[in-house]
PDB file of C-alpha atoms in Angstrom:
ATOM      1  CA  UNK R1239       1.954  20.817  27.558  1.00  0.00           C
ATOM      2  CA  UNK R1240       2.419  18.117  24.806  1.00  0.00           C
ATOM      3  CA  UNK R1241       2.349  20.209  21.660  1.00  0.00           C
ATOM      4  CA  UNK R1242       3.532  19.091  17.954  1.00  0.00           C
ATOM      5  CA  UNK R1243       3.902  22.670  15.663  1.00  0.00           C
ATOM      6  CA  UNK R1244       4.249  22.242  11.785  1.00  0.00           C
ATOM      7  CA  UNK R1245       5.377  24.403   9.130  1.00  0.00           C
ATOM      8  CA  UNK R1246       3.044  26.803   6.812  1.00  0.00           C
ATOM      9  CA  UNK R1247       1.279  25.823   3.662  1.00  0.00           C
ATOM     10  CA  UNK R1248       3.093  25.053   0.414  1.00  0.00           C
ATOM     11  CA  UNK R1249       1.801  25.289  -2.760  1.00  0.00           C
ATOM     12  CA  UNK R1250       4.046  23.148  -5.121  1.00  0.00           C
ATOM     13  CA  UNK R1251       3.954  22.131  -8.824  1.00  0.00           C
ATOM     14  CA  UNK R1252       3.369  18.801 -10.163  1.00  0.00           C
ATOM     15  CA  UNK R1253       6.470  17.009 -10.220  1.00  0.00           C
ATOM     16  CA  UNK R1254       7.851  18.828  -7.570  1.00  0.00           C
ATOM     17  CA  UNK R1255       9.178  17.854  -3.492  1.00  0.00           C
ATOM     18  CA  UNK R1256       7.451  19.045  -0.510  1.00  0.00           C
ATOM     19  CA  UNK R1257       9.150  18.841   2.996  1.00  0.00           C
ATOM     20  CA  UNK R1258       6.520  19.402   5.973  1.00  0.00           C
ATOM     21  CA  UNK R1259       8.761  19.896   9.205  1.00  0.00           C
ATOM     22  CA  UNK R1260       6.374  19.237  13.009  1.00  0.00           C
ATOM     23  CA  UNK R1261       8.301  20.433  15.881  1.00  0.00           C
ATOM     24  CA  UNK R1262       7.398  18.646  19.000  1.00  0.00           C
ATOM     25  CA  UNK R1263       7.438  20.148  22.469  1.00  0.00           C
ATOM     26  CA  UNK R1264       6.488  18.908  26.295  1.00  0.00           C
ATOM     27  CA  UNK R1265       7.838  16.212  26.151  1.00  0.00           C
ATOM     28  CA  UNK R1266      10.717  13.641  25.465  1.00  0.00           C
ATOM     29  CA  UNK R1267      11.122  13.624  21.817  1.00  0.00           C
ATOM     30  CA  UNK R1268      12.923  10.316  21.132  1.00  0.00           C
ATOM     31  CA  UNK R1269      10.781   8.441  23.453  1.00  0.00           C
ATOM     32  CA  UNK R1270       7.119   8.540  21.021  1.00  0.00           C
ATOM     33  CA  UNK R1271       6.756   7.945  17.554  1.00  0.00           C
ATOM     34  CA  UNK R1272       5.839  10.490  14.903  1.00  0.00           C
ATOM     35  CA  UNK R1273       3.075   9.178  12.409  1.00  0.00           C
ATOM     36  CA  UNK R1274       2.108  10.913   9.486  1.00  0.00           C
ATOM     37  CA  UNK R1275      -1.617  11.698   8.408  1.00  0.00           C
ATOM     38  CA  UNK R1276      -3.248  12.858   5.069  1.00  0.00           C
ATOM     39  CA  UNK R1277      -6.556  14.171   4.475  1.00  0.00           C
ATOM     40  CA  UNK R1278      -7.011  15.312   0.768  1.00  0.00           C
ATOM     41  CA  UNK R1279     -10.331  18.300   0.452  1.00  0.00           C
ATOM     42  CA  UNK R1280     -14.064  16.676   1.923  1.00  0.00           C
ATOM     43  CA  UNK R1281     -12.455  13.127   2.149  1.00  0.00           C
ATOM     44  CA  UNK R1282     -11.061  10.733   5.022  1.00  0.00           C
ATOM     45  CA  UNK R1283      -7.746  10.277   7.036  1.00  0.00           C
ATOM     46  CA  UNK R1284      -5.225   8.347   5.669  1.00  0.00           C
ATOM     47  CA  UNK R1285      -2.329   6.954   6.818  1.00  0.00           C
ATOM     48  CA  UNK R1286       0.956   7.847   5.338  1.00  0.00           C
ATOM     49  CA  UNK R1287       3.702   6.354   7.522  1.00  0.00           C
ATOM     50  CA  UNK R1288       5.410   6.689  10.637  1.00  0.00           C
ATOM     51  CA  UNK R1289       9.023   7.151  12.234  1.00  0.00           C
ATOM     52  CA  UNK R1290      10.844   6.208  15.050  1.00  0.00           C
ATOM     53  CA  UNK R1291      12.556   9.431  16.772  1.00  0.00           C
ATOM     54  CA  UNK R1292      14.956   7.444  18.152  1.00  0.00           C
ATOM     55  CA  UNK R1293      16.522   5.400  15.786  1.00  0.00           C
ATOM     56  CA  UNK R1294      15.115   6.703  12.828  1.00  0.00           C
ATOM     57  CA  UNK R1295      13.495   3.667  11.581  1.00  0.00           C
ATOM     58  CA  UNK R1296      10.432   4.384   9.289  1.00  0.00           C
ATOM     59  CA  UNK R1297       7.635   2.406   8.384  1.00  0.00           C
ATOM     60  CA  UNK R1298       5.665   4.035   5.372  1.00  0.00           C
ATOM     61  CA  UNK R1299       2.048   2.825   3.512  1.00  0.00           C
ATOM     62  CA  UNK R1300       3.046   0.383   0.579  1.00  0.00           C
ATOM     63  CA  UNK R1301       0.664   3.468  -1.761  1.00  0.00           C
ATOM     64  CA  UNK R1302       3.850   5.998  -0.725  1.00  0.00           C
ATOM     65  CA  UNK R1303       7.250   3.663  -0.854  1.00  0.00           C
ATOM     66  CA  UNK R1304       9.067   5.055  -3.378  1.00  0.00           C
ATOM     67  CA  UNK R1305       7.753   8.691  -3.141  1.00  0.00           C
ATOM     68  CA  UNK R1306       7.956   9.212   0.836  1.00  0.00           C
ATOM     69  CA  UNK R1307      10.840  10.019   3.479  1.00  0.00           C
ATOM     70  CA  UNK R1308      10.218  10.384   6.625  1.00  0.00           C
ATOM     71  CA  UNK R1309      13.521  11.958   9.106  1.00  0.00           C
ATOM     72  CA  UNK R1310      14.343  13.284  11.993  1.00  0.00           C
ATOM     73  CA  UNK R1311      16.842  16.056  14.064  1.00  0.00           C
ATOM     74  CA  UNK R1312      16.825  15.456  17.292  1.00  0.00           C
ATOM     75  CA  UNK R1313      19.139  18.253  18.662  1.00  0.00           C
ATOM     76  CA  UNK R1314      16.161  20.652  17.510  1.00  0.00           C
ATOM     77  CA  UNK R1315      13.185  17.609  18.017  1.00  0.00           C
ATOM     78  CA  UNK R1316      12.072  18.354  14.833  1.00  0.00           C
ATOM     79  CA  UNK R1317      10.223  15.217  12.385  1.00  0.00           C
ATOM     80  CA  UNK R1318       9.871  15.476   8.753  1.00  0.00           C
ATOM     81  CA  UNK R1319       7.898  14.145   5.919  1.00  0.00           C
ATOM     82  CA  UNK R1320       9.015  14.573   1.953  1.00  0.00           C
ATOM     83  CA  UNK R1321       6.957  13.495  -0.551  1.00  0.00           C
ATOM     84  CA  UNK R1322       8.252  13.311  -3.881  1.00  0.00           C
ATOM     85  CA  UNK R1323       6.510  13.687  -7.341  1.00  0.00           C
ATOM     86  CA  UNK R1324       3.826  15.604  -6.204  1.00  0.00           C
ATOM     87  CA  UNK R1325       0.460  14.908  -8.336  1.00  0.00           C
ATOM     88  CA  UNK R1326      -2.764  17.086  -8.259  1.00  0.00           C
ATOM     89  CA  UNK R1327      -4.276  14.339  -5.960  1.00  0.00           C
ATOM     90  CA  UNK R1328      -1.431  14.819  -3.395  1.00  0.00           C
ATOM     91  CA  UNK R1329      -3.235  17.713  -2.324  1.00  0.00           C
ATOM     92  CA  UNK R1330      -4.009  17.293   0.802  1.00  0.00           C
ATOM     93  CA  UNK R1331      -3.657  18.916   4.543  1.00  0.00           C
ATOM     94  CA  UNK R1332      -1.425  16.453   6.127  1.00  0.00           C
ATOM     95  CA  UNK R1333      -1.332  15.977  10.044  1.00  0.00           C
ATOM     96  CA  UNK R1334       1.857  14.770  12.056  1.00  0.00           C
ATOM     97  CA  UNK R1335       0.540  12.919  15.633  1.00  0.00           C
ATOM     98  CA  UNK R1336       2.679  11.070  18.497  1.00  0.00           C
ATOM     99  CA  UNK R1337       1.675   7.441  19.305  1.00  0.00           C
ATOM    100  CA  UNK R1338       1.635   6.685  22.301  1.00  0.00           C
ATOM    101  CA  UNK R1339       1.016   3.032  23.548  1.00  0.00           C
ATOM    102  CA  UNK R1340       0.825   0.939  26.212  1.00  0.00           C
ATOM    103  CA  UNK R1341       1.324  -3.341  25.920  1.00  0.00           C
ATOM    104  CA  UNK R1342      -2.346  -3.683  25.111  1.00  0.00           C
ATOM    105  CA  UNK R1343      -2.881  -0.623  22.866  1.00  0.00           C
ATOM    106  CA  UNK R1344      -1.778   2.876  21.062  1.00  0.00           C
ATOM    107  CA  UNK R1345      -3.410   5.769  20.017  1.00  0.00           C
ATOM    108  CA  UNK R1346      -2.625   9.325  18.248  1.00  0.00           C
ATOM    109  CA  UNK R1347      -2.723  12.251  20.666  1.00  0.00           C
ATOM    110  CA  UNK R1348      -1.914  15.164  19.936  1.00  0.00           C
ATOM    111  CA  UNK R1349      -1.729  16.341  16.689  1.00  0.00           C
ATOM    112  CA  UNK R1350      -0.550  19.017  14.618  1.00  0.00           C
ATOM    113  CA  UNK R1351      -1.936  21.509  13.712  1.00  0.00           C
ATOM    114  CA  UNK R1352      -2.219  20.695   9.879  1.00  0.00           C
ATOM    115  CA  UNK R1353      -0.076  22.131   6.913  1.00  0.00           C
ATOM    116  CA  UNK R1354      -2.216  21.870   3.926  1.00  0.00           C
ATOM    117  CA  UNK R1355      -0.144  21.122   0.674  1.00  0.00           C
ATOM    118  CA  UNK R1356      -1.838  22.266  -2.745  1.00  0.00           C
ATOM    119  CA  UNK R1357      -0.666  21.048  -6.360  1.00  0.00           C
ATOM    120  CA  UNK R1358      -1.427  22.773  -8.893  1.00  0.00           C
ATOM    121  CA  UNK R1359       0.328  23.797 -12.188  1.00  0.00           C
TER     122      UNK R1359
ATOM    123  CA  UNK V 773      -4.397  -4.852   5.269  1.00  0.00           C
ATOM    124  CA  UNK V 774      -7.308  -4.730   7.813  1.00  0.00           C
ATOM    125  CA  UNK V 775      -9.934  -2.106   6.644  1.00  0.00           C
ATOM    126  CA  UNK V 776     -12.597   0.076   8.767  1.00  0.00           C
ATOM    127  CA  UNK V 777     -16.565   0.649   8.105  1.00  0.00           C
ATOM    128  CA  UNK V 778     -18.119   3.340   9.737  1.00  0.00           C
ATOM    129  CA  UNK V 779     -22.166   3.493  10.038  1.00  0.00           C
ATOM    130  CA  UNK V 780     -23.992   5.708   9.361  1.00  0.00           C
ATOM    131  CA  UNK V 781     -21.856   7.508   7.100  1.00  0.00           C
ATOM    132  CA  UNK V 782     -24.204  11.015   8.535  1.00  0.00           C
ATOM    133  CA  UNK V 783     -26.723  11.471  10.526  1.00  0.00           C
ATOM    134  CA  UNK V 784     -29.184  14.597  11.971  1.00  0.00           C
ATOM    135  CA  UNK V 785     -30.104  14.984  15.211  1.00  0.00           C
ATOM    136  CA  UNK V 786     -30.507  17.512  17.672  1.00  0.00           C
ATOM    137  CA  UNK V 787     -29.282  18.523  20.646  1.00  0.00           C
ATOM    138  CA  UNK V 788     -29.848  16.578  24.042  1.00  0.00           C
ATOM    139  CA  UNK V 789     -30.358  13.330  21.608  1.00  0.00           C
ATOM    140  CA  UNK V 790     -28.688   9.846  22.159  1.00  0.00           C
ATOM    141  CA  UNK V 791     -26.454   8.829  19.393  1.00  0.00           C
ATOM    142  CA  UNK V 792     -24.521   5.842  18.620  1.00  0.00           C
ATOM    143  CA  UNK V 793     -21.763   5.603  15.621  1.00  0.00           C
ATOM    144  CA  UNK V 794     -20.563   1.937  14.738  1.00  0.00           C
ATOM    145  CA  UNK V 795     -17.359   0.904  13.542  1.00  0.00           C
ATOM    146  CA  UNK V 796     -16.470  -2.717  12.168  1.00  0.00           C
ATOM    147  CA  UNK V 797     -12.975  -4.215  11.002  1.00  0.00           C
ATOM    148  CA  UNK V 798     -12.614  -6.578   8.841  1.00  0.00           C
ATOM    149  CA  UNK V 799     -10.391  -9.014  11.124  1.00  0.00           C
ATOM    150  CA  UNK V 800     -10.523  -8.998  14.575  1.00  0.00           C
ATOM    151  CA  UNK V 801      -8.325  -6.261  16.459  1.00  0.00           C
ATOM    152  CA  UNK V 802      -9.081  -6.947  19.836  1.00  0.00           C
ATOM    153  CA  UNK V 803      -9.449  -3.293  21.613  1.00  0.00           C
ATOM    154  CA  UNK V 804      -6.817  -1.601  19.693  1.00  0.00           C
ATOM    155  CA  UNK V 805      -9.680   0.752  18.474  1.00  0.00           C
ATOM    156  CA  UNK V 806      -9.781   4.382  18.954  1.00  0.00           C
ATOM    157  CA  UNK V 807     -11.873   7.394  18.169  1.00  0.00           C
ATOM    158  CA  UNK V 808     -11.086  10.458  16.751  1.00  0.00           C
ATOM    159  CA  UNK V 809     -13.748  13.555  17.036  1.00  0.00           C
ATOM    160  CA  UNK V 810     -12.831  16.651  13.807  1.00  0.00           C
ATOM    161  CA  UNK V 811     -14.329  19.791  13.495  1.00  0.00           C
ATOM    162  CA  UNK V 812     -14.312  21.793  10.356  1.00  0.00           C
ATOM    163  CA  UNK V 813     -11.354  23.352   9.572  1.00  0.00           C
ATOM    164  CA  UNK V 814      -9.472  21.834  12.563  1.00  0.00           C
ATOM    165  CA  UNK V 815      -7.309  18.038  13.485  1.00  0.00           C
ATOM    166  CA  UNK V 816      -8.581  15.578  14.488  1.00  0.00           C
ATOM    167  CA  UNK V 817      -8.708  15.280  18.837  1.00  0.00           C
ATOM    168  CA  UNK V 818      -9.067  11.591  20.475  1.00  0.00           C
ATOM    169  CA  UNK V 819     -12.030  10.827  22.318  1.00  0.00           C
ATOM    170  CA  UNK V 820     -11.624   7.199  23.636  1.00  0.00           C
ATOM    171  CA  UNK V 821      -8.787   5.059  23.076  1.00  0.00           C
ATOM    172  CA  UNK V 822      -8.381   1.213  23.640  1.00  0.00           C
ATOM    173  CA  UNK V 823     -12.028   0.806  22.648  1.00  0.00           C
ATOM    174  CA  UNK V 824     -13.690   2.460  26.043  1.00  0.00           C
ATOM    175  CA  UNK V 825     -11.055   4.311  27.873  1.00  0.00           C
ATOM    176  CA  UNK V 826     -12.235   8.044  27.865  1.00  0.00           C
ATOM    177  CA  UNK V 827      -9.469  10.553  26.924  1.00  0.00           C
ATOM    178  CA  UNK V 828      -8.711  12.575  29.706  1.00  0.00           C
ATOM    179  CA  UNK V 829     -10.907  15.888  29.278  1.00  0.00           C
ATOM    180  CA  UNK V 830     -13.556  14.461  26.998  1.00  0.00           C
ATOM    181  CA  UNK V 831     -16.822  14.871  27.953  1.00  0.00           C
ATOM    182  CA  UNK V 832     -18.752  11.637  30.077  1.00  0.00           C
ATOM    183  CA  UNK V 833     -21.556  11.811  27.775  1.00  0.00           C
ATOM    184  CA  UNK V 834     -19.007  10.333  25.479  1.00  0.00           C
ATOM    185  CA  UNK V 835     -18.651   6.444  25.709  1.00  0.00           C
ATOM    186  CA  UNK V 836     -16.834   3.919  23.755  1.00  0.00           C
ATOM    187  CA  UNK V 837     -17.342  -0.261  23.833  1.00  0.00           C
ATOM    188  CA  UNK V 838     -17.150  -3.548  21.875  1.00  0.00           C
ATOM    189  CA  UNK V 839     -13.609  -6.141  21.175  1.00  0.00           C
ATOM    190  CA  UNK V 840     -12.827  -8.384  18.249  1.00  0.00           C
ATOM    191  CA  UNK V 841     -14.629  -6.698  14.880  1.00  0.00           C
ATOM    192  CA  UNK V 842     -17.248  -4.828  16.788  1.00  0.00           C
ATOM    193  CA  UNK V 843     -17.271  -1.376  18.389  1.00  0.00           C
ATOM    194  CA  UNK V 844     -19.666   1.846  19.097  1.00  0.00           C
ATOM    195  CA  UNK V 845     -19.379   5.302  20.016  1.00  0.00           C
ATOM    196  CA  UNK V 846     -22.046   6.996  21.627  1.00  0.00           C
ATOM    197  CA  UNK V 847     -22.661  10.198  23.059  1.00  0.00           C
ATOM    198  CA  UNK V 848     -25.415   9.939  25.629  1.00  0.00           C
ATOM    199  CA  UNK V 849     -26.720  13.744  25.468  1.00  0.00           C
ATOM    200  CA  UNK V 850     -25.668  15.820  22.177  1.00  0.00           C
ATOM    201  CA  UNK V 851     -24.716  18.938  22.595  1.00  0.00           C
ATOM    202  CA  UNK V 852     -23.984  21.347  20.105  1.00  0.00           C
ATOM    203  CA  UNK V 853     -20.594  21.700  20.508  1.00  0.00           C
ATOM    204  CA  UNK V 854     -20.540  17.616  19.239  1.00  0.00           C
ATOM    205  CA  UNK V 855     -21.327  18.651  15.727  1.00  0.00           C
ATOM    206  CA  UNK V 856     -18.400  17.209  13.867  1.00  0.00           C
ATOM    207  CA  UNK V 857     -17.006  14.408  12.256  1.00  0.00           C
ATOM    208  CA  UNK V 858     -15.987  11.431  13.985  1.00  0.00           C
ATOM    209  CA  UNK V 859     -13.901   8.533  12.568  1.00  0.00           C
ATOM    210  CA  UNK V 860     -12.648   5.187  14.104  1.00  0.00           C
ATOM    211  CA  UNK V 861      -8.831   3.659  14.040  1.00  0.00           C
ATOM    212  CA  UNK V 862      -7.809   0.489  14.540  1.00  0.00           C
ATOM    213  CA  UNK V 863      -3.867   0.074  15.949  1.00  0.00           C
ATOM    214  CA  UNK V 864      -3.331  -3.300  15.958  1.00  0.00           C
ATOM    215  CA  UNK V 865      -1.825  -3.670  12.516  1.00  0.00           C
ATOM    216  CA  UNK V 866      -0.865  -1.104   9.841  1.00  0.00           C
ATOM    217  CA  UNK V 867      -3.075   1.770  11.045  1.00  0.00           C
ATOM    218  CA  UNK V 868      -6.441   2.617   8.948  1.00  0.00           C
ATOM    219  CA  UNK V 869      -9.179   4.815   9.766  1.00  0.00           C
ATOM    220  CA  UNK V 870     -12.453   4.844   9.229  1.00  0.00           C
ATOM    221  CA  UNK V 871     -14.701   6.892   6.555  1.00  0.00           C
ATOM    222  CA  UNK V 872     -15.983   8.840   9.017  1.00  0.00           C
ATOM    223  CA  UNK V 873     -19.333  10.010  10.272  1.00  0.00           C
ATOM    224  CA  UNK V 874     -20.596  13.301  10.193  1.00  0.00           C
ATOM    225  CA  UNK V 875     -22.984  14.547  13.189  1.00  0.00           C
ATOM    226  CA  UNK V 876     -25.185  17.290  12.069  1.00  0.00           C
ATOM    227  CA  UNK V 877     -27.679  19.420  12.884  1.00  0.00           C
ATOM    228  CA  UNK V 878     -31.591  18.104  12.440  1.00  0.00           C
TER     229      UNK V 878
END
């Protein structure tokens, strides 16, 4: 079955990196691409950015350029999403999820399984 | 940016009620609208995509509907397992969710 695995929880300092790896399985990697969802404690989804397996071309929320990179390995179908100078409000669980879309629509099914990211000094 | 309202933000109700969730944009985004159903603790897991097309293995008492700015989710018979959080998403530009609204128990 279509199944996207990430890595375990990190607990960085402020000013820090944090690399969240989602390993996707069931189906062809390169053919769907990987978004990238935050939800920080008791609050709503946002959206961080996406990537396009494939080529690698990203797309990333204006609030993250700057701070956000967003790769790929395909030999292991593996997607990845850095964030750079982590704050205390960065801490979040963040979700990876494979559009899929049709020519009238899209939509995010699956999703990972969460890896929540904590800053704190 | 195009953003997403979500009413009502909660609600209580009990089980075997009707219950309808709205969802507006603030442009018109034709059907690219989708819901999204979270439990505590877990991801989120679509429910209807392209406005009214039910996610295969969701529930019929689920049903999705509306175009353009306008769009509802309702589930026709609660049942307990439906206590959750449900948010909207819109796909036709940038993507943006809703706030969310939470389902509990009356």
């Amino acid at each position: 079955q279509v199944q996207l695995v990430q890595s375990g929880a990190e607990v960085k300092k402020p000013g820090a990196s944090v690399k969240v790896s989602c390993k996707a399985s069931g189906y062809t990697f390169t053919a769907y691409y990987i978004h990238w969802v935050r939800q920080a404690p008791g609050q709503g989804l946002e959206w961080i950015g996406c990537i396009n397996p494939n080529s690698g071309g990203t797309k990333y929320a204006q609030k993250f350029q700057g701070r956000v990179t967003m790769t790929r390995d395909t030999s292991i179908r593996a997607a990845y999403m850095e964030l750079s100078r982590l704050r205390s409000d960065d801490t979040a669980v963040y979700y990876c999820t494979r559009e899929s879309t049709t020519m009238a629509t899209n939509w995010f099914d699956p999703w990972g399984q969460g890896t929540l990211v904590t800053v704190s000094s | 940016d195009i953003q997403m309202t979500q009413s009502p933000s909660s609600l209580s109700a009990s089980v075997g009620d009707r219950v309808t969730i709205t969802c507006r944009a603030t442009q018109s985004i034709s059907s690219y609208l989708n819901w999204y159903q979270q439990q505590p603790g877990g991801a989120p897991k679509l429910l209807v995509y392209a406005a009214s097309s039910l996610q295969s293995g969701v529930p019929s008492r689920f049903s999705g509907s509306g175009s353009g700015t306008d769009f509802t989710l309702t589930i026709s018979s609660l049942q307990p397992e439906d206590f959750a959080t449900y948010y909207c998403q819109q796909g036709y530009s940038t993507p943006s969710f809703g706030p969310g609204t939470k389902v509990d128990i009356k």
